[in-house]
């Protein structure tokens, strides 16, 4: 096949007048119109000198246009590199340099702030705003609505998604066309998506969940998406009656449950609610069922692996469990020290192998070798057990990672910044339970000299670090608990401060 991803997900819809995107104001965008714009964008990408395999980095607001950039990358064989809109210039600079991006698309309002770092990284810069404005859109407006489809194979890269590392340096996960396509096809079948579905889409499109799981499944089925710019509970309530399915992180569900208008009537016609990216509490599952009669289908995945497990569509959706390995995906639970499979029912690390598993970390062969075994199994860093009947239940993580509202925060990255500050001897950043976000970051500092200046630290964070990563509070203590080997005992800290964000104010 000439270009598996484009040929399977996009090309079948060329000429189709069926609705692809429904906007909050009721406007509808047909597949054909979306693909016409995609071709125009693809022509600009080619005319900018990008060749197959070149990286196109984007930090733009969610919009139909932003999604057309993804489609244009598939068409031209350009590697799509989406970046969180919250990232600060210092963070972006790293991604642009590390990936050697050829072209960077940013929001027009950020152009002056990002021009210099883009040029230093050796990339071209163009702009694309959420209302379709900007130099990229202007260049596209005069281009033809057809474009030659690049020759690609399922092993060629389709996307580079950065995920932070436990050592503090972000790693670019290389995802091939085959990785994305195999997962989209498996999930469409498993979750019974068809052209009659309309998915309520409020997730960001710079991560696996909103970009690949939600969008690729919709494309694969030929359905529609109600495309909200971001999660807004009022818009969700208004949108639900027009949709048949929803995908979200657990925070979406808890926020919906807290809304007075959210009830059974509003969800009666819905076919399926899917949750993932972070653990959904069993209570949330139970409350959702009580209020709506629906059982949320929880699935489990990762940037590096796409989706690996899912509860069944037909059959028992077990609260607290992430279900079974997807068809064609091998999953084993191993001892983190030896890599040997643990006895049935025992706790160990999840390892997965299959067409879903990424191609390795961009320019990091050593890191790749540490996490991707030569036999194809990827070591996820998630701790789980598998029940006798095959259901997988995640019980924790062996990696030092905080998941806040579905976004990942790597303590190491923050600790490196904190430890460099005047008045800070050392620090530990830990996950603490948070009613809205599931987990939130708490910074625990040990002072030296006059001690830390928290205002100054917060100002520095504001300048250089995406807001979602900021510790929600800072505590100064005399010393960090350590074990006999001198290692900081984060488990002790987590226990001590377990209720820091959820306890009632005294
Ligand atoms: C926003 N903020 C966050 C945050 N999101 N802080 C911590 N964690 C988050 N997730 C910041 C805002 O900038 C704001 O800062 C303050 O917190 C409160 O914002 P809010 O208005 O309450 O938040 P909101 O904008 O509504 O966003 C919350 C959210 C959003 C849950 C809707 O974070 C979201 O869409 N999350 C989805 C993440 C996702 O798609 N993950 C998939 C990863 S893929 P201030 O300055 O106002 O205080 C993956 C693989 C897989 O994990 O399996 O799917
Ligand atoms: P990311 O690196 O952003 O792709 O995040 C992937 C991580 O999210 C996984 O390694 C898990 O720790 C977590 N995750 C995803 N889905 C679930 C789930 N349903 N339950 C628990 N954790 C999840």
Coordinates of C-alpha atoms in Angstrom, one line a residue, residues 28-394:
X28 CA -20.6 21.3 10.7
X29 CA -17.5 20.4 8.6
X30 CA -17.8 17.6 6.1
X31 CA -15.1 15.0 5.5
X32 CA -14.7 16.4 2.0
X33 CA -14.2 20.0 3.1
X34 CA -11.8 18.8 5.9
X35 CA -9.7 16.8 3.4
X36 CA -9.7 19.7 0.9
X37 CA -8.1 21.9 3.6
X38 CA -5.8 19.0 4.5
X39 CA -4.5 18.9 0.9
X40 CA -4.0 22.7 0.9
X41 CA -1.9 22.4 4.1
X42 CA 0.0 19.5 2.6
X43 CA 0.9 21.7 -0.4
X44 CA 2.3 24.3 2.0
X45 CA 4.3 21.7 3.9
X46 CA 5.8 20.5 0.6
X47 CA 6.5 24.0 -0.7
X48 CA 8.3 24.8 2.5
X49 CA 10.8 22.2 1.6
X50 CA 9.9 19.4 4.0
X51 CA 10.6 15.9 2.8
X52 CA 9.2 12.6 4.0
X53 CA 10.5 11.9 7.5
X54 CA 11.1 15.6 8.4
X55 CA 9.6 16.7 11.7
X56 CA 6.8 19.4 11.8
X57 CA 6.4 20.7 15.4
X58 CA 3.1 22.4 16.4
X59 CA 2.0 24.3 19.4
X60 CA -1.4 25.6 18.4
X61 CA -4.8 25.7 20.0
X62 CA -7.2 22.9 19.3
X63 CA -9.3 23.6 16.2
X64 CA -10.4 21.8 13.0
X65 CA -7.4 23.5 11.4
X66 CA -5.0 22.0 13.9
X67 CA -6.4 18.5 13.2
X68 CA -6.0 19.1 9.5
X69 CA -2.3 19.7 10.1
X70 CA -2.1 16.2 11.5
X71 CA -3.9 14.8 8.4
X72 CA -1.6 16.8 6.2
X73 CA 1.4 15.3 7.9
X74 CA 0.0 11.8 7.2
X75 CA -0.5 12.8 3.6
X76 CA 3.0 14.1 3.0
X77 CA 4.8 11.6 5.2
X78 CA 6.0 14.4 7.5
X79 CA 6.4 13.4 11.1
X80 CA 3.8 15.1 13.3
X81 CA 5.2 16.5 16.6
X82 CA 2.4 18.1 18.6
X83 CA 3.3 20.0 21.8
X84 CA 1.3 20.9 24.8
X85 CA -0.1 24.5 24.5
X86 CA 1.0 25.1 28.1
X87 CA 4.7 24.6 27.4
X88 CA 6.9 27.7 28.1
X89 CA 9.6 28.9 25.6
X90 CA 12.4 27.2 27.5
X91 CA 10.6 23.8 27.2
X92 CA 9.8 24.3 23.5
X93 CA 13.4 25.2 22.8
X94 CA 14.4 21.7 24.0
X95 CA 11.8 19.9 21.8
X96 CA 12.7 21.9 18.7
X97 CA 16.4 21.3 19.1
X98 CA 16.2 17.7 20.1
X99 CA 13.9 16.8 17.2
X100 CA 15.7 19.0 14.6
X101 CA 12.2 20.1 13.5
X102 CA 12.2 21.6 10.0
X103 CA 9.1 23.7 10.5
X104 CA 7.4 25.0 13.7
X105 CA 3.7 26.1 13.6
X106 CA 2.7 28.4 16.5
X107 CA -0.2 30.5 17.5
X108 CA 0.1 34.0 15.9
X109 CA 0.0 35.6 19.4
X110 CA 3.2 33.7 20.4
X111 CA 5.1 34.4 17.2
X112 CA 7.3 37.2 18.6
X113 CA 8.2 35.3 21.8
X114 CA 9.1 32.1 19.9
X115 CA 10.7 33.4 16.7
X116 CA 14.2 33.6 18.1
X117 CA 14.2 30.1 19.7
X118 CA 12.9 28.6 16.5
X119 CA 15.6 30.2 14.4
X120 CA 18.3 29.1 16.9
X121 CA 17.0 25.6 16.5
X122 CA 17.3 25.9 12.7
X123 CA 13.6 25.6 12.0
X124 CA 11.2 27.7 9.9
X125 CA 8.3 29.3 11.8
X126 CA 4.8 29.9 10.5
X127 CA 1.6 30.7 12.4
X128 CA -1.9 29.1 12.6
X129 CA -4.5 30.5 15.0
X130 CA -7.6 28.8 16.4
X131 CA -9.8 30.7 14.0
X132 CA -7.8 29.6 11.0
X133 CA -5.8 32.8 10.8
X134 CA -2.0 33.1 10.4
X135 CA 0.8 32.9 7.8
X136 CA 0.4 29.1 7.3
X137 CA -3.3 29.5 6.6
X138 CA -2.7 32.4 4.3
X139 CA -0.2 30.4 2.3
X140 CA -2.7 27.5 2.1
X141 CA -5.6 29.6 0.9
X142 CA -4.3 29.8 -2.6
X143 CA -3.1 26.2 -2.9
X144 CA -5.0 23.4 -4.7
X145 CA -7.3 21.2 -2.8
X146 CA -5.6 18.1 -4.0
X147 CA -2.2 16.8 -3.3
X148 CA 0.0 13.8 -4.2
X149 CA 0.0 11.2 -1.5
X150 CA 3.5 10.4 -0.2
X151 CA 4.8 6.8 -0.4
X152 CA 5.2 5.4 3.1
X153 CA 5.3 2.0 4.7
X154 CA 3.7 0.9 8.0
X155 CA 7.2 1.0 9.5
X156 CA 7.8 4.6 8.7
X157 CA 7.3 7.2 11.4
X158 CA 4.1 9.1 11.6
X159 CA 4.5 11.0 14.8
X160 CA 7.0 11.9 17.5
X161 CA 5.4 12.5 20.9
X162 CA 7.6 13.7 23.8
X163 CA 7.1 12.1 27.2
X164 CA 9.2 13.2 30.1
X165 CA 11.7 10.9 31.6
X166 CA 12.3 9.7 35.1
X167 CA 15.8 11.2 34.7
X168 CA 14.3 14.6 33.9
X169 CA 15.1 14.7 30.1
X170 CA 12.1 14.4 27.8
X171 CA 12.2 11.5 25.3
X172 CA 10.6 11.6 21.9
X173 CA 8.6 8.4 21.4
X174 CA 8.7 7.4 17.7
X175 CA 5.4 6.1 16.5
X176 CA 5.1 4.4 13.2
X177 CA 2.1 4.4 10.8
X178 CA 1.6 0.8 11.7
X179 CA 1.6 1.5 15.4
X180 CA -1.2 4.0 15.0
X181 CA -3.2 2.2 12.4
X182 CA -3.2 -1.2 14.1
X183 CA -4.4 0.4 17.3
X184 CA -7.2 2.4 15.6
X185 CA -8.5 -0.7 13.8
X186 CA -8.4 -2.9 16.9
X187 CA -10.2 -0.3 19.0
X188 CA -12.9 0.5 16.4
X189 CA -13.8 -3.2 16.3
X190 CA -13.6 -3.7 20.0
X191 CA -15.7 -0.7 21.0
X192 CA -18.1 -1.2 18.0
X193 CA -17.6 2.3 16.5
X194 CA -19.6 2.9 13.3
X195 CA -20.4 5.7 10.9
X196 CA -23.5 6.4 13.1
X197 CA -21.4 7.5 16.1
X198 CA -20.8 11.0 17.2
X199 CA -18.0 11.2 19.8
X200 CA -18.0 14.0 22.3
X201 CA -14.4 15.2 22.0
X202 CA -13.1 17.6 24.7
X203 CA -9.6 16.2 25.1
X204 CA -6.5 18.1 23.9
X205 CA -5.1 16.9 20.6
X206 CA -1.4 16.9 21.5
X207 CA -1.6 13.6 23.3
X208 CA -2.3 10.0 22.4
X209 CA -5.8 10.0 24.0
X210 CA -7.4 12.9 22.1
X211 CA -5.3 12.6 19.0
X212 CA -4.9 9.0 18.2
X213 CA -7.5 7.1 20.3
X214 CA -10.4 9.5 19.8
X215 CA -9.6 10.9 16.3
X216 CA -8.2 7.8 14.6
X217 CA -11.1 5.6 15.9
X218 CA -13.6 8.1 14.5
X219 CA -11.8 8.3 11.2
X220 CA -11.6 4.5 11.0
X221 CA -15.3 4.2 11.6
X222 CA -16.3 7.2 9.4
X223 CA -18.2 8.7 12.3
X224 CA -18.4 12.3 13.6
X225 CA -16.9 14.2 16.5
X226 CA -18.4 17.1 18.4
X227 CA -15.1 19.0 18.6
X228 CA -15.0 21.2 21.7
X229 CA -11.9 23.5 22.1
X230 CA -11.4 22.2 25.6
X231 CA -13.2 20.6 28.5
X232 CA -15.9 22.9 29.7
X233 CA -18.6 21.3 31.8
X234 CA -21.4 23.5 30.5
X235 CA -20.5 22.8 26.9
X236 CA -20.3 19.1 27.7
X237 CA -23.8 19.2 29.2
X238 CA -25.1 21.0 26.1
X239 CA -23.3 18.6 23.7
X240 CA -24.2 15.2 25.3
X241 CA -27.7 15.0 23.8
X242 CA -26.2 15.2 20.3
X243 CA -23.6 12.5 20.8
X244 CA -23.4 8.7 21.2
X245 CA -20.0 8.2 22.8
X246 CA -17.6 10.1 25.0
X247 CA -13.9 9.6 25.8
X248 CA -12.3 11.3 28.8
X249 CA -9.9 11.3 31.7
X250 CA -11.4 10.6 35.1
X251 CA -11.5 14.3 35.9
X252 CA -14.1 14.7 33.1
X253 CA -16.3 12.2 34.8
X254 CA -16.0 13.6 38.4
X255 CA -16.7 17.1 37.1
X256 CA -19.8 15.9 35.2
X257 CA -21.0 14.0 38.2
X258 CA -20.7 17.2 40.3
X259 CA -22.9 19.2 37.9
X260 CA -26.5 19.6 39.0
X261 CA -27.9 19.1 35.5
X262 CA -26.0 15.8 34.8
X263 CA -28.5 13.0 35.1
X264 CA -29.9 9.9 33.4
X265 CA -32.0 11.8 30.9
X266 CA -29.0 13.5 29.5
X267 CA -27.2 10.3 28.8
X268 CA -30.1 8.0 27.9
X269 CA -29.3 7.9 24.2
X270 CA -25.5 7.5 24.8
X271 CA -24.0 4.2 23.7
X272 CA -20.6 4.3 25.4
X273 CA -18.5 6.2 27.9
X274 CA -14.7 5.4 27.9
X275 CA -12.2 6.5 30.5
X276 CA -8.4 6.3 30.6
X277 CA -5.0 8.1 30.9
X278 CA -5.3 7.9 34.7
X279 CA -6.9 5.5 37.2
X280 CA -10.6 6.0 37.7
X281 CA -11.6 5.4 41.4
X282 CA -14.1 2.6 42.0
X283 CA -16.4 5.1 43.7
X284 CA -16.5 7.2 40.5
X285 CA -17.4 4.1 38.5
X286 CA -20.2 3.3 41.0
X287 CA -21.5 6.8 41.2
X288 CA -21.6 7.1 37.4
X289 CA -23.6 3.9 37.1
X290 CA -26.0 5.0 39.9
X291 CA -26.6 8.3 38.3
X292 CA -26.8 7.3 34.6
X293 CA -27.2 3.5 34.4
X294 CA -24.1 3.4 32.2
X295 CA -21.0 1.4 33.1
X296 CA -17.9 3.3 32.1
X297 CA -15.5 1.3 30.0
X298 CA -12.0 1.8 31.3
X299 CA -8.9 1.1 29.2
X300 CA -5.2 1.5 29.7
X301 CA -2.4 2.8 27.5
X302 CA 0.7 4.9 27.2
X303 CA 2.3 7.2 24.7
X304 CA 4.9 4.5 23.8
X305 CA 2.3 1.7 23.4
X306 CA -0.9 3.4 22.3
X307 CA -3.7 1.3 24.0
X308 CA -2.8 -2.0 25.5
X309 CA -5.8 -3.2 27.4
X310 CA -9.5 -2.6 27.6
X311 CA -12.5 -3.7 29.4
X312 CA -14.9 -5.6 27.1
X313 CA -17.7 -3.9 25.2
X314 CA -19.8 -7.0 25.6
X315 CA -19.3 -8.6 29.0
X316 CA -18.3 -7.4 32.4
X317 CA -16.8 -3.9 32.7
X318 CA -15.0 -4.3 36.0
X319 CA -14.6 -1.2 38.1
X320 CA -11.0 -0.6 39.1
X321 CA -9.7 -3.0 36.4
X322 CA -8.3 -2.0 33.0
X323 CA -9.6 -5.2 31.4
X324 CA -7.9 -7.6 29.0
X325 CA -4.9 -7.2 26.6
X326 CA -6.2 -6.1 23.2
X327 CA -6.4 -8.7 20.5
X328 CA -2.9 -9.4 19.1
X329 CA -1.1 -7.8 22.0
X330 CA 1.0 -9.9 24.4
X331 CA 1.0 -8.7 28.0
X332 CA 2.9 -10.2 30.9
X333 CA 3.4 -9.2 34.5
X334 CA 7.0 -9.5 35.5
X335 CA 9.3 -9.1 38.5
X336 CA 10.9 -5.6 38.1
X337 CA 14.3 -6.9 39.3
X338 CA 14.5 -10.1 37.3
X339 CA 12.1 -9.6 34.4
X340 CA 10.7 -13.1 35.1
X341 CA 6.9 -13.6 34.9
X342 CA 5.4 -13.5 38.5
X343 CA 3.2 -16.3 39.7
X344 CA -0.5 -15.9 38.6
X345 CA -2.2 -13.2 40.7
X346 CA 1.1 -11.7 41.9
X347 CA 2.0 -8.1 41.5
X348 CA 4.7 -7.1 39.0
X349 CA 5.4 -4.7 36.2
X350 CA 3.3 -4.7 33.0
X351 CA 5.3 -5.5 29.8
X352 CA 3.6 -5.4 26.4
X353 CA 4.5 -6.5 22.9
X354 CA 2.7 -6.1 19.6
X355 CA 2.1 -3.9 16.6
X356 CA 1.1 -1.1 19.0
X357 CA 4.5 -0.8 20.6
X358 CA 6.6 2.2 19.5
X359 CA 9.9 2.2 17.5
X360 CA 12.1 3.5 20.4
X361 CA 13.1 7.0 21.7
X362 CA 14.4 9.5 19.2
X363 CA 18.2 9.7 19.2
X364 CA 18.3 7.8 22.6
X365 CA 19.4 4.2 21.8
X366 CA 20.5 3.7 25.4
X367 CA 17.2 4.7 26.9
X368 CA 15.4 2.6 24.3
X369 CA 17.4 -0.4 25.2
X370 CA 16.6 0.1 28.9
X371 CA 12.9 0.0 28.3
X372 CA 12.4 -2.0 25.1
X373 CA 13.6 -5.5 25.3
X374 CA 15.2 -7.2 22.3
X375 CA 12.3 -9.6 22.1
X376 CA 9.9 -6.7 21.6
X377 CA 8.5 -6.4 25.1
X378 CA 8.2 -2.8 26.4
X379 CA 8.6 -2.3 30.1
X380 CA 5.8 0.1 31.1
X381 CA 6.7 1.0 34.7
X382 CA 3.1 0.3 35.7
X383 CA 2.5 -2.2 38.5
X384 CA -0.4 -4.6 38.2
X385 CA -1.8 -8.0 38.8
X386 CA -3.7 -10.3 36.5
X387 CA -6.7 -12.1 37.9
X388 CA -7.4 -15.7 37.1
X389 CA -10.0 -14.7 34.5
X390 CA -7.5 -12.5 32.7
X391 CA -8.6 -9.0 34.0
X392 CA -5.6 -6.7 34.6
X393 CA -5.7 -4.4 37.6
X394 CA -3.2 -1.5 37.9

